[in-house]
Short mmCIF file of C-alpha atoms (C1' of nucleotides) in Angstrom, two decimals:
data_model
loop_
_atom_site.label_atom_id
_atom_site.label_comp_id
_atom_site.label_asym_id
_atom_site.label_seq_id
_atom_site.Cartn_x
_atom_site.Cartn_y
_atom_site.Cartn_z
CA MET M 757 -9.99 -22.00 14.10
CA ALA M 758 -10.25 -21.59 10.49
CA LYS M 759 -11.37 -25.01 9.44
CA ASN M 760 -12.39 -23.95 5.74
CA ILE M 761 -10.08 -22.88 3.30
CA ILE M 762 -10.35 -19.31 2.57
CA VAL M 763 -10.42 -18.33 -0.93
CA PRO M 764 -7.26 -16.16 -1.51
CA ALA M 765 -7.44 -12.64 -3.00
CA VAL M 766 -6.15 -12.07 -6.51
CA LYS M 767 -2.51 -11.82 -7.11
CA GLY M 768 -1.28 -8.18 -6.74
CA THR M 769 -4.64 -6.83 -5.62
CA ARG M 770 -4.86 -4.96 -2.17
CA GLU M 771 -7.64 -5.58 0.32
CA PHE M 772 -8.37 -2.01 1.79
CA TYR M 773 -9.13 -2.96 5.76
CA PRO M 774 -10.86 0.49 7.40
CA GLU M 775 -7.07 1.72 8.48
CA GLU M 776 -5.75 1.27 4.72
CA MET M 777 -9.27 2.79 3.22
CA ALA M 778 -8.45 5.73 5.41
CA ARG M 779 -4.97 6.10 4.41
CA ARG M 780 -6.12 5.88 0.66
CA ASN M 781 -8.87 8.49 1.11
CA TYR M 782 -6.45 10.57 2.77
CA ILE M 783 -4.22 10.58 -0.36
CA TYR M 784 -7.53 11.08 -2.13
CA GLU M 785 -8.40 14.22 -0.35
CA LYS M 786 -5.10 15.73 -0.70
CA VAL M 787 -4.72 15.18 -4.17
CA ARG M 788 -8.04 16.65 -4.62
CA GLU M 789 -7.08 19.58 -2.49
CA ALA M 790 -3.73 20.24 -4.46
CA SER M 791 -5.70 19.94 -7.96
CA GLN M 792 -8.63 22.25 -6.83
CA SER M 793 -6.59 24.85 -5.33
CA PHE M 794 -5.24 25.57 -8.96
CA GLY M 795 -8.79 25.16 -10.43
CA TYR M 796 -8.39 21.64 -12.21
CA GLN M 797 -12.12 19.80 -12.81
CA GLU M 798 -12.42 16.35 -11.41
CA TRP M 799 -13.37 13.84 -14.22
CA ASP M 800 -13.18 10.21 -14.98
CA ALA M 801 -13.00 7.60 -17.98
CA PRO M 802 -14.48 4.10 -18.03
CA TYR M 803 -12.74 1.78 -16.34
CA LEU M 804 -13.32 -1.03 -19.15
CA GLU M 805 -11.95 0.21 -22.45
CA THR M 806 -11.08 -1.67 -25.73
CA LEU M 807 -7.74 -3.26 -26.46
CA GLU M 808 -7.90 -0.93 -29.68
CA LEU M 809 -7.54 2.50 -27.88
CA TYR M 810 -4.08 1.40 -26.43
CA ALA M 811 -2.73 -0.05 -29.40
CA ALA M 812 -2.67 3.37 -31.16
CA LYS M 813 -0.25 4.95 -29.01
CA SER M 814 0.88 2.83 -25.77
CA GLY M 815 4.17 1.17 -25.56
CA GLU M 816 4.23 -2.58 -27.08
CA GLU M 817 5.07 -3.72 -23.33
CA LEU M 818 2.02 -2.09 -21.85
CA VAL M 819 -0.48 -3.60 -24.48
CA LYS M 820 0.89 -7.26 -25.04
CA GLU M 821 2.42 -8.00 -21.73
CA GLN M 822 0.54 -5.61 -19.00
CA ALA M 823 -2.92 -5.35 -19.96
CA PHE M 824 -5.80 -7.45 -18.38
CA THR M 825 -7.69 -8.11 -21.46
CA PHE M 826 -10.92 -10.62 -21.99
CA LYS M 827 -13.10 -11.22 -24.57
CA ASP M 828 -16.92 -10.15 -23.34
CA ARG M 829 -20.13 -12.05 -24.23
CA GLY M 830 -20.28 -10.30 -27.82
CA GLY M 831 -16.44 -11.44 -28.65
CA SER M 832 -14.97 -7.85 -28.14
CA GLN M 833 -11.51 -7.74 -26.65
CA ILE M 834 -11.97 -5.66 -23.72
CA THR M 835 -8.84 -3.95 -21.52
CA LEU M 836 -9.16 -3.20 -17.73
CA ARG M 837 -7.67 0.30 -18.24
CA PRO M 838 -3.77 0.27 -17.71
CA GLU M 839 -3.56 4.10 -18.08
CA LEU M 840 -5.64 6.92 -18.52
CA THR M 841 -4.06 9.27 -21.15
CA PRO M 842 -5.65 7.47 -24.32
CA SER M 843 -9.04 7.61 -22.80
CA LEU M 844 -8.24 11.50 -22.11
CA ALA M 845 -7.58 11.86 -25.74
CA ARG M 846 -10.21 10.51 -26.92
CA MET M 847 -12.73 12.40 -24.65
CA ILE M 848 -11.03 15.39 -25.48
CA ALA M 849 -11.33 14.66 -29.28
CA LYS M 850 -15.08 13.98 -29.23
CA LYS M 851 -15.89 17.17 -27.89
CA GLN M 852 -12.69 19.20 -29.02
CA ARG M 853 -14.58 22.34 -30.23
CA GLN M 854 -16.94 22.61 -27.39
CA LEU M 855 -14.49 22.18 -24.46
CA VAL M 856 -13.09 25.43 -22.65
CA TYR M 857 -9.13 26.05 -22.76
CA PRO M 858 -6.92 26.04 -21.18
CA LEU M 859 -8.89 23.10 -19.91
CA ARG M 860 -7.48 21.92 -16.95
CA TRP M 861 -8.83 18.36 -15.43
CA TRP M 862 -7.76 16.03 -12.67
CA SER M 863 -8.90 12.22 -11.94
CA PHE M 864 -8.05 9.80 -9.31
CA GLY M 865 -8.98 6.12 -9.89
CA PRO M 866 -8.00 2.40 -10.62
CA PHE M 867 -5.90 1.28 -13.09
CA TRP M 868 -4.50 -2.53 -13.72
CA ARG M 869 -1.51 -3.80 -15.11
CA TYR M 870 -0.45 -7.09 -15.29
CA GLU M 871 3.24 -7.34 -14.22
CA ARG M 872 5.12 -9.21 -11.19
CA PRO M 873 3.99 -7.61 -7.88
CA GLN M 874 7.09 -6.17 -5.98
CA LYS M 875 7.80 -3.14 -3.76
CA GLY M 876 5.73 -0.23 -4.89
CA ARG M 877 4.01 -2.22 -7.87
CA SER M 878 0.77 -3.94 -7.43
CA ARG M 879 -1.53 -5.33 -10.29
CA GLU M 880 -4.51 -2.92 -9.17
CA PHE M 881 -3.38 0.26 -8.01
CA PHE M 882 -4.71 3.80 -7.77
CA GLN M 883 -3.40 6.89 -9.69
CA TRP M 884 -3.77 10.49 -9.97
CA ASN M 885 -3.75 11.81 -13.57
CA ILE M 886 -3.74 15.89 -13.94
CA ASP M 887 -3.49 17.71 -17.38
CA MET M 888 -3.54 20.93 -18.74
CA LEU M 889 -4.57 21.04 -22.33
CA GLY M 890 -4.46 24.00 -24.99
CA PRO M 891 -1.47 25.91 -24.04
CA ASN M 892 2.17 25.12 -25.27
CA SER M 893 4.34 26.82 -22.98
CA PRO M 894 7.20 26.69 -20.08
CA GLU M 895 4.61 28.59 -17.67
CA ALA M 896 2.12 25.91 -18.26
CA ASP M 897 4.60 23.16 -17.38
CA ALA M 898 5.46 25.20 -14.25
CA GLU M 899 2.11 25.17 -13.13
CA LEU M 900 1.82 21.21 -13.16
CA ILE M 901 5.02 20.96 -11.43
CA ALA M 902 3.85 23.47 -8.60
CA VAL M 903 0.52 21.44 -8.26
CA ALA M 904 2.87 18.46 -7.36
CA ALA M 905 4.77 20.55 -5.22
CA LYS M 906 2.07 21.57 -3.44
CA PHE M 907 0.47 18.10 -3.01
CA MET M 908 3.90 17.35 -1.79
CA GLN M 909 3.93 20.10 0.59
CA SER M 910 0.27 19.28 2.06
CA VAL M 911 1.14 15.77 2.98
CA GLY M 912 4.30 16.86 4.77
CA LEU M 913 7.02 15.89 2.37
CA SER M 914 9.49 18.78 2.62
CA PRO M 915 11.95 19.44 -0.04
CA GLU M 916 14.40 17.25 2.26
CA LEU M 917 12.59 14.33 1.92
CA ALA M 918 11.21 14.55 -1.69
CA ARG M 919 12.25 16.26 -4.97
CA ILE M 920 11.27 17.10 -8.34
CA TYR M 921 14.15 16.57 -11.11
CA ILE M 922 13.36 18.10 -14.34
CA ASN M 923 14.48 17.99 -17.67
CA ASN M 924 13.59 18.74 -21.24
CA ARG M 925 13.44 16.46 -24.44
CA GLY M 926 14.27 19.15 -26.54
CA LEU M 927 17.41 20.04 -25.00
CA MET M 928 18.61 16.42 -24.86
CA ASP M 929 17.87 16.26 -28.70
CA SER M 930 19.64 19.00 -29.26
CA GLU M 931 22.84 17.78 -27.65
CA PHE M 932 22.46 14.49 -28.91
CA ASP M 933 22.63 16.21 -32.14
CA LYS M 934 25.86 17.76 -31.26
CA LEU M 935 27.17 14.26 -30.35
CA ALA M 936 26.07 13.20 -33.94
CA ILE M 937 23.77 10.19 -31.90
CA PRO M 938 21.46 9.29 -34.91
CA THR M 939 17.79 9.44 -34.56
CA GLU M 940 17.40 5.53 -34.61
CA SER M 941 19.80 5.50 -31.75
CA ARG M 942 17.84 7.90 -29.56
CA LEU M 943 15.62 5.18 -27.76
CA MET M 944 18.68 3.27 -26.89
CA VAL M 945 20.56 6.35 -25.24
CA SER M 946 17.39 7.09 -23.45
CA ASN M 947 17.27 3.65 -21.74
CA LEU M 948 20.91 3.93 -21.19
CA VAL M 949 20.71 7.31 -19.34
CA ASP M 950 17.62 5.66 -17.37
CA ARG M 951 19.87 2.80 -16.31
CA ARG M 952 22.94 5.00 -15.49
CA SER M 953 21.75 5.26 -11.71
CA LYS M 954 21.23 1.71 -11.14
CA MET M 955 24.88 0.40 -12.35
CA LYS M 956 28.12 0.89 -11.55
CA ALA M 957 29.97 3.59 -13.57
CA ASP M 958 32.48 1.14 -15.22
CA ALA M 959 29.67 -1.17 -16.00
CA TRP M 960 27.49 1.17 -17.34
CA GLU M 961 30.25 2.38 -19.90
CA LYS M 962 31.06 -0.82 -21.10
CA TYR M 963 27.33 -1.77 -21.82
CA ALA M 964 27.02 1.92 -23.28
CA LEU M 965 30.14 1.00 -25.88
CA GLU M 966 28.50 -2.50 -26.51
CA ALA M 967 25.38 -0.64 -27.26
CA GLY M 968 27.20 1.16 -30.16
CA LEU M 969 28.66 4.46 -28.91
CA SER M 970 31.79 5.49 -29.88
CA GLU M 971 34.54 6.48 -27.13
CA PRO M 972 33.82 10.21 -27.88
CA GLN M 973 29.82 9.88 -27.97
CA LEU M 974 30.20 8.01 -24.74
CA ASP M 975 32.87 10.82 -23.23
CA GLY M 976 30.25 13.69 -24.49
CA LEU M 977 27.13 11.62 -23.01
CA VAL M 978 29.04 11.67 -19.64
CA ALA M 979 29.89 15.31 -19.58
CA LEU M 980 26.15 15.96 -20.83
CA LEU M 981 24.50 14.10 -17.70
CA GLU M 982 27.04 15.77 -15.26
CA ASN M 983 26.49 19.20 -16.45
CA LYS M 984 23.88 20.64 -13.98
CA ASP M 985 24.16 23.88 -15.36
CA ILE M 986 23.16 23.27 -19.39
CA TRP M 987 19.70 24.29 -19.00
CA LYS M 988 20.90 27.65 -18.56
CA GLU M 989 21.44 27.26 -22.38
CA TRP M 990 17.73 26.33 -23.26
CA ASP M 991 15.29 29.11 -23.05
CA ASP M 992 12.22 26.86 -22.12
CA LEU M 993 13.75 25.59 -19.42
CA VAL M 994 15.44 29.34 -18.32
CA ARG M 995 11.62 30.33 -18.59
CA LEU M 996 10.24 27.05 -16.71
CA PHE M 997 12.82 27.69 -13.66
CA THR M 998 11.79 31.34 -13.68
CA ALA M 999 8.01 30.56 -13.35
CA LEU M 1000 8.74 28.06 -10.70
CA ASP M 1001 10.62 30.45 -8.82
CA ALA M 1002 7.66 32.81 -9.04
CA LEU M 1003 5.18 30.21 -8.08
CA GLY M 1004 7.38 29.69 -4.66
CA VAL M 1005 8.45 26.09 -5.18
CA SER M 1006 12.27 26.53 -6.42
CA ASP M 1007 12.92 24.61 -2.93
CA TYR M 1008 11.21 21.50 -4.37
CA VAL M 1009 12.89 21.56 -8.07
CA GLU M 1010 16.16 20.63 -9.51
CA PHE M 1011 17.50 20.31 -13.17
CA ASP M 1012 18.70 16.99 -13.69
CA PRO M 1013 19.70 15.79 -17.25
CA ASN M 1014 19.50 12.07 -16.22
CA VAL M 1015 15.71 12.52 -16.20
CA VAL M 1016 14.39 11.10 -19.56
CA ARG M 1017 11.42 9.34 -18.96
CA GLY M 1018 10.95 5.92 -20.81
CA LEU M 1019 7.65 6.77 -22.70
CA LEU M 1020 8.14 8.16 -26.14
CA TYR M 1021 5.49 10.50 -26.58
CA TYR M 1022 6.95 13.25 -24.45
CA THR M 1023 8.16 16.11 -26.62
CA GLY M 1024 9.41 18.85 -24.05
CA THR M 1025 9.75 19.40 -20.57
CA VAL M 1026 9.72 15.96 -18.52
CA PHE M 1027 9.80 15.71 -14.54
CA GLU M 1028 9.94 13.04 -11.98
CA ALA M 1029 9.51 13.35 -8.30
CA PHE M 1030 11.49 10.90 -5.91
CA ASP M 1031 11.97 10.00 -2.43
CA VAL M 1032 15.46 11.76 -1.58
CA SER M 1033 16.83 8.87 1.13
CA GLY M 1034 13.98 6.49 1.59
CA SER M 1035 14.00 2.50 0.32
CA VAL M 1036 11.67 3.14 -2.63
CA ARG M 1037 14.03 3.71 -5.62
CA ARG M 1038 10.70 4.54 -8.03
CA SER M 1039 9.39 7.58 -8.90
CA ILE M 1040 6.40 8.76 -6.78
CA LEU M 1041 5.54 10.61 -9.88
CA GLY M 1042 6.30 11.55 -13.17
CA GLY M 1043 5.23 13.44 -16.34
CA GLY M 1044 5.88 16.08 -18.94
CA ARG M 1045 4.60 17.63 -22.06
CA TYR M 1046 3.14 15.82 -25.10
CA ASN M 1047 2.05 17.86 -27.72
CA ASN M 1048 1.38 15.40 -30.58
CA LEU M 1049 -0.97 12.99 -28.69
CA LEU M 1050 -4.29 14.47 -29.72
CA ALA M 1051 -3.13 14.51 -33.16
CA ASP M 1052 -1.81 10.95 -33.26
CA VAL M 1053 -5.32 9.66 -32.15
CA GLY M 1054 -7.32 11.41 -34.59
CA GLY M 1055 -8.15 14.72 -33.23
CA ASP M 1056 -6.98 18.30 -34.11
CA PRO M 1057 -3.34 19.04 -33.08
CA LEU M 1058 -3.60 20.29 -29.35
CA SER M 1059 -0.93 20.77 -26.63
CA ALA M 1060 -0.60 18.98 -23.53
CA VAL M 1061 1.19 18.92 -20.06
CA GLY M 1062 0.41 16.66 -17.30
CA PHE M 1063 1.54 13.76 -14.90
CA ALA M 1064 0.55 10.77 -12.88
CA MET M 1065 0.93 9.73 -9.49
CA GLY M 1066 0.44 6.03 -8.16
CA ASP M 1067 -0.79 5.76 -4.94
CA VAL M 1068 1.41 2.51 -4.23
CA VAL M 1069 4.68 4.42 -3.89
CA ALA M 1070 3.45 7.65 -2.69
CA GLY M 1071 1.93 5.65 0.25
CA ILE M 1072 4.96 3.73 1.09
CA VAL M 1073 6.88 7.24 1.08
CA LEU M 1074 4.40 8.73 3.30
CA GLU M 1075 4.19 5.60 5.84
CA GLU M 1076 8.47 5.30 5.80
CA ASN M 1077 8.42 9.18 6.78
CA GLY M 1078 5.78 8.96 9.45
CA LEU M 1079 3.48 11.19 7.50
CA ILE M 1080 0.17 8.79 7.67
CA PRO M 1081 -2.24 10.45 10.01
CA GLU M 1082 -3.25 8.56 12.94
CA PHE M 1083 -6.03 6.07 12.19
CA GLU M 1084 -9.10 6.89 14.11
CA PRO M 1085 -11.03 3.74 13.98
CA SER M 1086 -14.60 4.95 14.66
CA PRO M 1087 -15.91 7.96 12.45
CA ALA M 1088 -18.09 8.24 15.80
CA PRO M 1089 -16.50 9.92 18.60
CA VAL M 1090 -19.50 9.09 20.95
CA LEU M 1091 -20.82 5.90 22.45
CA VAL M 1092 -24.18 5.47 24.07
CA THR M 1093 -23.88 2.41 26.40
CA VAL M 1094 -27.01 0.59 26.95
CA PHE M 1095 -27.35 -0.13 31.08
CA GLY M 1096 -29.78 -2.83 30.55
CA GLU M 1097 -32.78 -4.23 29.08
CA GLU M 1098 -35.17 -1.64 30.28
CA PHE M 1099 -33.11 1.17 29.51
CA SER M 1100 -32.06 0.58 25.98
CA ALA M 1101 -35.06 2.51 24.81
CA GLU M 1102 -33.70 5.57 26.59
CA SER M 1103 -30.06 5.10 25.03
CA TYR M 1104 -31.60 4.77 21.27
CA ALA M 1105 -33.54 8.01 21.95
CA LEU M 1106 -30.54 9.75 23.11
CA SER M 1107 -28.56 8.43 20.28
CA ALA M 1108 -31.05 9.82 17.92
CA GLU M 1109 -31.09 12.94 19.46
CA LEU M 1110 -27.67 13.54 19.40
CA ARG M 1111 -27.41 12.68 15.66
CA ALA M 1112 -30.14 15.23 15.14
CA ALA M 1113 -27.52 17.88 16.48
CA GLY M 1114 -25.18 16.85 14.19
CA ILE M 1115 -23.02 14.56 16.36
CA ASN M 1116 -22.00 11.04 15.17
CA VAL M 1117 -23.02 8.69 17.45
CA SER M 1118 -22.80 4.73 17.96
CA THR M 1119 -24.94 2.81 20.36
CA TYR M 1120 -23.90 -0.47 22.02
CA PRO M 1121 -26.41 -2.83 19.77
CA GLU M 1122 -26.96 -5.13 22.88
CA VAL M 1123 -27.42 -5.68 26.26
CA THR M 1124 -23.96 -6.71 27.89
CA LYS M 1125 -21.61 -5.60 30.88
CA MET M 1126 -20.40 -2.03 30.98
CA LYS M 1127 -17.02 -3.24 31.16
CA LYS M 1128 -17.36 -4.94 27.54
CA GLN M 1129 -18.81 -1.62 26.15
CA PHE M 1130 -16.34 0.75 27.58
CA LYS M 1131 -13.58 -1.71 26.10
CA PHE M 1132 -15.22 -1.60 23.00
CA ALA M 1133 -15.54 2.30 23.11
CA ASN M 1134 -11.69 2.29 23.91
CA LYS M 1135 -10.45 -0.09 21.12
CA MET M 1136 -12.50 2.06 18.85
CA GLY M 1137 -10.77 5.06 19.94
CA MET M 1138 -13.64 6.81 20.82
CA ARG M 1139 -13.57 10.14 23.00
CA ILE M 1140 -17.01 10.10 24.99
CA ALA M 1141 -18.92 7.52 26.60
CA LEU M 1142 -22.42 8.06 27.66
CA ILE M 1143 -24.34 5.94 30.45
CA VAL M 1144 -28.26 6.25 30.95
CA GLY M 1145 -29.06 4.32 33.67
CA SER M 1146 -31.29 3.85 36.67
CA ASP M 1147 -29.95 7.15 38.41
CA GLU M 1148 -29.58 9.11 35.63
CA VAL M 1149 -33.12 8.31 34.28
CA GLU M 1150 -34.82 9.13 37.75
CA ASN M 1151 -32.98 12.57 37.82
CA ALA M 1152 -33.01 13.53 33.97
CA GLU M 1153 -29.81 13.37 33.86
CA VAL M 1154 -26.69 11.61 31.74
CA ALA M 1155 -23.65 10.24 33.07
CA VAL M 1156 -20.79 11.86 30.58
CA LYS M 1157 -17.45 10.20 30.75
CA ASN M 1158 -14.49 11.64 28.95
CA LEU M 1159 -12.33 8.77 27.98
CA MET M 1160 -9.34 10.81 27.15
CA SER M 1161 -9.08 12.29 30.60
CA GLY M 1162 -11.32 9.73 32.41
CA GLU M 1163 -13.36 12.28 33.81
CA GLN M 1164 -17.09 11.56 34.23
CA VAL M 1165 -19.72 14.26 35.29
CA LYS M 1166 -23.60 14.30 35.34
CA VAL M 1167 -25.20 16.37 32.83
CA ALA M 1168 -28.92 17.34 32.50
CA ARG M 1169 -30.44 15.59 29.78
CA ALA M 1170 -31.69 18.78 27.59
CA GLN M 1171 -27.81 20.12 28.08
CA VAL M 1172 -26.15 16.97 26.42
CA PRO M 1173 -26.16 17.89 23.13
CA GLU M 1174 -24.41 21.38 23.92
CA GLU M 1175 -21.96 19.96 26.35
CA ILE M 1176 -20.91 17.25 24.03
CA GLN M 1177 -20.12 19.57 21.20
CA LYS M 1178 -18.17 21.63 23.71
CA MET M 1179 -16.08 18.71 24.78
CA LEU M 1180 -15.41 17.67 21.28
CA ALA M 1181 -14.56 21.04 20.06
CA SER M 1182 -11.98 21.44 23.25
CA ASP M 1183 -9.57 19.32 21.67
"C1'" G F 489 9.08 -13.39 -18.66
"C1'" U F 490 14.10 -14.22 -15.82
"C1'" G F 491 16.65 -14.94 -11.20
"C1'" G F 492 17.19 -14.96 -5.38
"C1'" C F 493 14.60 -15.36 -0.45
"C1'" U F 494 10.37 -16.92 2.48
"C1'" G F 495 5.61 -19.84 4.08
"C1'" U F 496 4.58 -22.60 11.73
"C1'" A F 497 -1.08 -20.05 16.16
"C1'" G F 498 -5.41 -14.14 14.92
"C1'" C F 499 -0.25 -10.99 14.51
"C1'" U F 500 5.35 -11.24 14.61
"C1'" C F 501 8.47 -15.00 14.91
"C1'" A F 502 11.69 -19.37 17.40
"C1'" G F 503 11.64 -24.49 16.67
"C1'" C F 504 19.38 -27.84 17.46
"C1'" U F 505 22.70 -33.52 13.88
"C1'" G F 506 15.08 -35.73 11.62
"C1'" G F 507 12.29 -37.70 17.99
"C1'" C F 508 5.86 -35.70 22.11
"C1'" A F 509 4.47 -28.24 17.84
"C1'" G F 510 6.93 -23.45 21.18
"C1'" A F 511 7.22 -17.93 22.81
"C1'" G F 512 5.77 -12.74 22.52
"C1'" C F 513 1.83 -9.86 21.36
"C1'" A F 514 -3.45 -9.85 20.63
"C1'" C F 515 -7.84 -12.87 22.49
"C1'" C F 516 -11.23 -14.73 26.34
"C1'" U F 517 -12.29 -15.38 31.84
"C1'" G F 518 -11.57 -13.51 36.66
"C1'" U F 519 -9.48 -10.02 40.39
"C1'" C F 520 -13.84 -5.47 39.96
"C1'" U F 521 -22.34 -7.97 40.67
"C1'" G F 522 -22.57 0.75 37.17
"C1'" U F 523 -17.05 1.96 33.82
"C1'" G F 524 -11.82 1.43 29.15
"C1'" G F 525 -6.72 1.99 28.61
"C1'" A F 526 -2.28 -0.16 34.13
"C1'" U F 527 -1.01 -5.24 37.51
"C1'" C F 528 -1.69 -10.15 38.93
"C1'" A F 529 -3.89 -15.19 38.25
"C1'" G F 530 -6.06 -18.46 34.66
"C1'" G F 531 -7.89 -19.95 29.55
"C1'" A F 532 -8.63 -21.21 24.19
"C1'" U F 533 -5.77 -21.59 19.74
"C1'" G F 534 -2.71 -25.29 14.58
"C1'" U F 535 -4.27 -28.82 7.43
"C1'" C F 536 3.62 -26.62 10.32
"C1'" G F 537 1.17 -23.18 2.46
"C1'" C F 538 -0.48 -27.62 -0.77
"C1'" G F 539 0.85 -32.61 -3.12
"C1'" G F 540 4.01 -36.43 -3.50
"C1'" G F 541 8.88 -39.01 -2.11
"C1'" U F 542 12.91 -40.63 1.37
"C1'" U F 543 12.77 -42.72 6.38
"C1'" C F 544 10.77 -46.84 12.10
"C1'" G F 545 9.76 -41.68 12.28
"C1'" A F 546 9.53 -35.41 8.47
"C1'" G F 547 7.94 -28.74 10.70
"C1'" C F 548 13.30 -29.86 9.61
"C1'" C F 549 15.59 -34.01 3.97
"C1'" C F 550 14.34 -34.36 -1.70
"C1'" C F 551 10.91 -33.30 -6.00
"C1'" G F 552 6.84 -30.51 -7.43
"C1'" U F 553 3.21 -27.17 -7.20
"C1'" C F 554 1.05 -22.61 -5.04
"C1'" A F 555 1.34 -17.76 -2.47
"C1'" G F 556 4.10 -13.92 -0.77
"C1'" C F 557 8.14 -10.50 -0.64
"C1'" C F 558 12.71 -8.78 -3.34
"C1'" A F 559 15.65 -7.59 -7.56
"C1'" C F 560 15.63 -7.60 -13.24
"C1'" C F 561 12.43 -5.87 -17.51
"C1'" C F 562 8.79 -2.25 -17.76
"C1'" C F 563 6.49 1.75 -15.31
"C1'" A F 564 2.51 5.34 -11.24
#
RNA sequence: GUGGCUGUAGCUCAGCUGGCAGAGCACCUGUCUGUGGAUCAGGAUGUCGCGGGUUCGAGCCCCGUCAGCCACCCCA
């Protein structure tokens, strides 16, 4: 069949055939609903940015190893955006005095990272970003977590399926102080904590000692990571959980001292949502409070909290839990068949009439056997087929066949739009 | 960047110690000359990822390469 060699798609990209496109749009739609229900405004930034923008704050790995960069014709280093936050910071900084606070913004768009594709990771992906800027309160943090919970709930991810795990960097730092872990070791300890769930206990302990922890520090760290009640000693967390309770999302949230988040810029609350039992061990979404970012990029200090969700992991989790809505191939539920050459004008006129009545309609675009036309309607998941043949034209009627039930009735031509609307509304 | 697994029909895959390239599904035609989704009958379909090597002979063995998947790293 394929005599010619098909040029392959770029590694790590995904091709969106209609079925995949429907899934992507479904996620986008639910993201929009959740964001807007809390009053967040949709915005977007350029997809192309200068490499310089990321140098200021993003991790080295992200910029040096994972950015897609190229020189444009003028010689500037251009990057396909690997994340959104630096663009957000710039756009806020540029209009910092004109914007209205608390500022609530959300965005859903493409991002690129040059990394090895694997389960839950591609080189081109979509990401939901949502942030609140201005306030610095546990209640603001709780709102973002509630937005995440609302999204999860709206796509059918119940608390039994997915959960949001919460911690606070301030609490951890204060505990690290008590264990006399020096500031320069904090990053190492964060990585250690991150890795704990992926390693066997004894291997992890050995690794921790090799990384420079003393025996008492290790014991203290383990005790800390297993203490599910320590949040009660941290005022911000007490307020956060109180607010989450009031927001009605306490079923979705859980304190977990093991959540530290790799990124350096988080300053307070951090959280991450995971599939409770699925095969993806990656986070569905993650975020937290980052109060220093605006000042770091040259703006006036401004507090912020937000999170990001990639569409790849989210899509896998929904898929594995059977939560993707059934795909309807044709956006038009009605097919107008073409009976023969001499009747095609009738069919097109009828189609136009139905469209004018607000009904989505496809007309079969060539003259062929009825069998083929019906087969097409069936495969496209259409619900109604119309026939305008010699008998029908003679009697000013249209044969209306319900493809779900198989029933077929003759309807007076003038009544057709109304009849179809009734049929479409009935199920 | 490191390591492992896999590339055979449109899809999912089988293919024995190296010996004529297969199945199921999907597709097309007919049974049914105004009607789909069921049954039955028939039919078409291949750069065995690509390049080289070994061999009388390679889908199978060896080397290389590309791609996909999985894990690590990092992270959405």
